[in-house]
Coordinates of C-alpha atoms in Angstrom, one line a residue:
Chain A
X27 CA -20.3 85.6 -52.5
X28 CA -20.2 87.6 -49.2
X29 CA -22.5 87.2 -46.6
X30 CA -23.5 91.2 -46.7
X31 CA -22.3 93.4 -49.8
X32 CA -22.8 97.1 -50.4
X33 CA -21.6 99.7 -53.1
X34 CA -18.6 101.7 -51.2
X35 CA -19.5 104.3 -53.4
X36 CA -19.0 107.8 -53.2
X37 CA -22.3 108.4 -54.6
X38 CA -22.2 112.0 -55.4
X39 CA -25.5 113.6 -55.5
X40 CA -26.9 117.2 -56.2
X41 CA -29.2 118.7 -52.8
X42 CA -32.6 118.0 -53.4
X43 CA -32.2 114.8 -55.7
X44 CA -33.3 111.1 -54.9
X45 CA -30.9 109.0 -54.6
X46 CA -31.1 104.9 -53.3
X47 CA -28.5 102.1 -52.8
X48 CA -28.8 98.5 -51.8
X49 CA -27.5 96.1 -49.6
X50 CA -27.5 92.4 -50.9
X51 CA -27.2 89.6 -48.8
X52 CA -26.8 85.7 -49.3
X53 CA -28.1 83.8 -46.8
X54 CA -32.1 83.4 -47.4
X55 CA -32.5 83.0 -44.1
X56 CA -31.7 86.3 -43.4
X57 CA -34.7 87.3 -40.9
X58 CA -34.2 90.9 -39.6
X59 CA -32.3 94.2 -41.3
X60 CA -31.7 97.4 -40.4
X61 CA -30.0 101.1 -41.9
X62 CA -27.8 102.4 -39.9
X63 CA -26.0 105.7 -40.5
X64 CA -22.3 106.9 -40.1
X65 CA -21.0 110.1 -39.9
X66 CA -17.0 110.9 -40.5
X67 CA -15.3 109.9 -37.4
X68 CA -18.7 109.2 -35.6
X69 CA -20.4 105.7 -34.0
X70 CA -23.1 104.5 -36.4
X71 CA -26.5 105.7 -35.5
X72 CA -29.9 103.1 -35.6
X73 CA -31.8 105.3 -39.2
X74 CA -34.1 102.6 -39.5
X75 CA -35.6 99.1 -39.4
X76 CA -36.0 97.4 -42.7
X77 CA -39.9 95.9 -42.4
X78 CA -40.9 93.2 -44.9
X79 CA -44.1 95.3 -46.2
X80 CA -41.3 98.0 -46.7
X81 CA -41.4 101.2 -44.5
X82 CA -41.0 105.3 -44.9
X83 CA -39.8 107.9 -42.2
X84 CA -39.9 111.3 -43.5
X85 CA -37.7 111.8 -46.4
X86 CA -36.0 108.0 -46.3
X87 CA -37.8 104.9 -47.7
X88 CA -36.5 101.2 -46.7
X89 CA -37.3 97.8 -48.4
X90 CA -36.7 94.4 -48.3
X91 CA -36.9 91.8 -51.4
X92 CA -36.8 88.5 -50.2
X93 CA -36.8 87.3 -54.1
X94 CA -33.5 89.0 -54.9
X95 CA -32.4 89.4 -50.8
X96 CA -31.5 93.1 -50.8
X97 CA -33.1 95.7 -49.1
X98 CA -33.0 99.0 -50.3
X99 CA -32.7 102.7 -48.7
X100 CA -34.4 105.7 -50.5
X101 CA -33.7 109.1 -50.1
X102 CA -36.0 112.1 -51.3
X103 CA -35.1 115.5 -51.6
X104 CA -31.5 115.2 -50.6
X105 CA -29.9 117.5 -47.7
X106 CA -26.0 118.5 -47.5
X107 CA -26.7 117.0 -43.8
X108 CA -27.6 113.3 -45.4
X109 CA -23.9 113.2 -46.2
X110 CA -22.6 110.2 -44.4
X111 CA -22.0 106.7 -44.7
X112 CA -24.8 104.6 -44.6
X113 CA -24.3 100.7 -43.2
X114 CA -26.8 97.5 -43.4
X115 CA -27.0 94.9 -40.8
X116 CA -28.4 91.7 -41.4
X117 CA -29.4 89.3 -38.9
X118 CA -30.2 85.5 -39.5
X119 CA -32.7 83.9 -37.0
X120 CA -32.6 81.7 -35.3
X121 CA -29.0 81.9 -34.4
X122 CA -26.6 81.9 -31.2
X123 CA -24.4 85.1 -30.1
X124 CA -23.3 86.7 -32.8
X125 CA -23.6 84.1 -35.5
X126 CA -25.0 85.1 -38.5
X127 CA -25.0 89.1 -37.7
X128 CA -23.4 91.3 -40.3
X129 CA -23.0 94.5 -40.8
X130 CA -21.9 96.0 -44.2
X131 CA -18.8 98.3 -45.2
X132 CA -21.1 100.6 -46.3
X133 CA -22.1 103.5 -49.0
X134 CA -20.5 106.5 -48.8
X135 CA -23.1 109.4 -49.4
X136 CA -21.7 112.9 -50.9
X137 CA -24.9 115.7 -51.4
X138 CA -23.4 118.5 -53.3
X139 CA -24.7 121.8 -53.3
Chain B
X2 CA -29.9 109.4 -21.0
X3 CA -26.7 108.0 -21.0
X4 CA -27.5 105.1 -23.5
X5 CA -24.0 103.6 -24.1
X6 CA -20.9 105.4 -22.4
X7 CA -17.3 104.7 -23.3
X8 CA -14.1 105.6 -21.5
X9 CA -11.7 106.6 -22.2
X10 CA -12.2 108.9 -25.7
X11 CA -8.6 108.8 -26.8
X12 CA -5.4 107.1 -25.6
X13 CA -1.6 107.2 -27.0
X14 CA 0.1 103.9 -25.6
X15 CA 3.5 102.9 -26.2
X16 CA 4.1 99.3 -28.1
X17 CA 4.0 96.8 -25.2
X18 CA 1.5 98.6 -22.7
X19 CA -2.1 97.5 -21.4
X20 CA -4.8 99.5 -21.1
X21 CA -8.5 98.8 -20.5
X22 CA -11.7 100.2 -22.5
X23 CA -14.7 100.6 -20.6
X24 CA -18.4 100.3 -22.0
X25 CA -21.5 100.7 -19.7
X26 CA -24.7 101.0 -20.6
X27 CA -27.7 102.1 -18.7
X28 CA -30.8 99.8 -20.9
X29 CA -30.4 96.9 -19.2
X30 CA -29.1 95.1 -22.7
X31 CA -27.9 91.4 -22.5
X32 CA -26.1 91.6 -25.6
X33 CA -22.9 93.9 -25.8
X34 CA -20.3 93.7 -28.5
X35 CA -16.8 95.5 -29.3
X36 CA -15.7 95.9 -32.8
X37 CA -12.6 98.0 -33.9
X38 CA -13.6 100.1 -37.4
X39 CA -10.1 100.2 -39.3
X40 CA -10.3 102.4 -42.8
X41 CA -11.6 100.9 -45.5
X42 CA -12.3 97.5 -43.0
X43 CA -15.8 98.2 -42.1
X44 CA -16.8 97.3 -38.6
X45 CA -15.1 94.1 -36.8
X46 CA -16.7 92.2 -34.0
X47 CA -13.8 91.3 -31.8
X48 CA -15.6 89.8 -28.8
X49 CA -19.1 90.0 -27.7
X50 CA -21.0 88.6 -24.5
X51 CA -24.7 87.8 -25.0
X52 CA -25.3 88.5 -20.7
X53 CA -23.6 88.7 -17.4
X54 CA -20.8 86.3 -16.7
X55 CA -20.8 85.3 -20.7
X56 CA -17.9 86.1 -23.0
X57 CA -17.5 84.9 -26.7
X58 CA -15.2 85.5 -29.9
X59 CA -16.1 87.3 -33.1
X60 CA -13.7 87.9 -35.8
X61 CA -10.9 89.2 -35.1
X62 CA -10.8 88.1 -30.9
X63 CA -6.5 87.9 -31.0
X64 CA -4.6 90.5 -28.8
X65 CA -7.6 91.0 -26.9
X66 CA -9.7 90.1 -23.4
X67 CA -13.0 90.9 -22.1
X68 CA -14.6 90.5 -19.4
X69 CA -18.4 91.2 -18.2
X70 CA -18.5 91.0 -14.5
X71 CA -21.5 93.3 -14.4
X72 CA -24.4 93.3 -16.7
X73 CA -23.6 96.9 -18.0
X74 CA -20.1 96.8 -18.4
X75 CA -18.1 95.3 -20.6
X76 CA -14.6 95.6 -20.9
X77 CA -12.1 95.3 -23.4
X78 CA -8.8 94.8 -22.4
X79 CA -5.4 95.0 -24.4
X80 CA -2.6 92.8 -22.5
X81 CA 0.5 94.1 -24.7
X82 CA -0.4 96.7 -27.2
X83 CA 0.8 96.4 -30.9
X84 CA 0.8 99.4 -33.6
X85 CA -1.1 96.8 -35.2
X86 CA -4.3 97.3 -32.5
X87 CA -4.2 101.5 -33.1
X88 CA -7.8 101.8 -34.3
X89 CA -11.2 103.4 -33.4
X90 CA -12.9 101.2 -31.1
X91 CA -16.9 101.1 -30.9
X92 CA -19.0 99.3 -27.9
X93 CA -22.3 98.4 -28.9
X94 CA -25.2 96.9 -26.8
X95 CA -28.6 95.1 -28.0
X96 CA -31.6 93.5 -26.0
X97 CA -31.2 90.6 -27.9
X98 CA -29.3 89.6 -31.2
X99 CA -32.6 90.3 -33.5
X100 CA -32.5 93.9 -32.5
X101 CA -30.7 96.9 -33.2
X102 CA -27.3 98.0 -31.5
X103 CA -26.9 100.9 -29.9
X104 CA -22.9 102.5 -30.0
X105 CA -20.8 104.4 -27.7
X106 CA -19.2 107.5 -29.2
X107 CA -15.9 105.4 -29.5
X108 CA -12.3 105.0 -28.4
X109 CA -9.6 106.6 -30.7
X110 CA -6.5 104.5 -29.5
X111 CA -3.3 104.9 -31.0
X112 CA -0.3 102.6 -30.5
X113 CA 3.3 104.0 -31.2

């Protein structure tokens, strides 16, 4: 199984619908996660933390299940501009350098109008 | 609010050629980290340096230097350039490992 493993998608959504995908990851020891976002030919932007009591921001929703080790990332009321690629990093700790830091290939988001 | 800067933003080298990719960053960030993000590959860490004077391999570290003379810069360096290495490089820098990176706006480099 690899260490970090997401859906590559496209998910193709209509605007204004919910739509989530998950990251799961294999190492239970697995401490700290995050969403980042990508845009087409763009650096990959901090979206959010991934906090164990789960977290909102607006229209996006992140959790965490430490039972099944995925976290999750919600999105209500889709926009055309939520069209990206979304990546999950996770982070074992303790750990030294970049040992045990992975980021995901990601899920490629399509909203369609 | 600079954050993470990255020179140059696109370079055409000719197999055989150096070059050198500058990161700086204005956070005063310990960790720094360059990947390369190939299509369909998903960011790879190539070398990373967890503070001044410190220098370490990630996973794909062949073909490639660094160096990190100066707490916010770290630079990437490409001794003989191979068609192999024409990617979009990313610089990334973190307080520590636990916390999120922040990226440059990337390196298009192109190797003929």
């Amino acid at each position: 199984r690899k260490e970090v493993e997401q859906d590559p998608g496209p998910f193709n959504v209509p605007e204004g619908a919910t739509v989530a995908f998950n990251c799961t990851y294999s190492n239970s020891a697995s401490q700290s996660f995050f969403w980042y976002r990508q845009d087409c030919r763009k650096e990959p932007k901090l979206l959010m933390s991934v906090y164990s009591s789960g977290n909102e921001d607006g229209r996006f929703t992140a959790q965490l299940n430490r039972a099944s080790q995925y976290i999750s990332l919600l999105i209500r009321d889709s926009k055309l501009s939520d069209s990206a690629t979304y990546l999950c990093v996770v982070i074992i700790i303790p750990g030294g350098g970049a040992d045990g830091l992975t980021f995901g290939k990601g899920t490629h988001l399509i909203i369609q109008p | 609010n600079a954050g993470v800067t990255q020179t140059p933003k696109f370079r055409v080298l000719k197999t055989g050629q150096s070059m050198t990719l500058l990161c700086a960053q204005d956070m005063n960030h310990e960790y720094m980290y360059w990947y390369r993000q190939d299509p369909g590959m998903g960011l790879r860490l190539i070398h990373y340096s967890v503070g001044e004077g410190t220098t370490a391999k990630g996973e794909v570290p062949d073909g490639y230097n660094v160096s990190r003379l100066k707490k916010q810069n770290f630079l990437l360096g490409l001794e003989s350039a191979a068609p192999s290495q024409t990617s979009v490089y990313f610089c990334a820098s973190s307080y520590d490992r636990s916390q999120p990176q922040h990226f440059g706006d990337g390196t298009r480099l192109s190797i003929l």
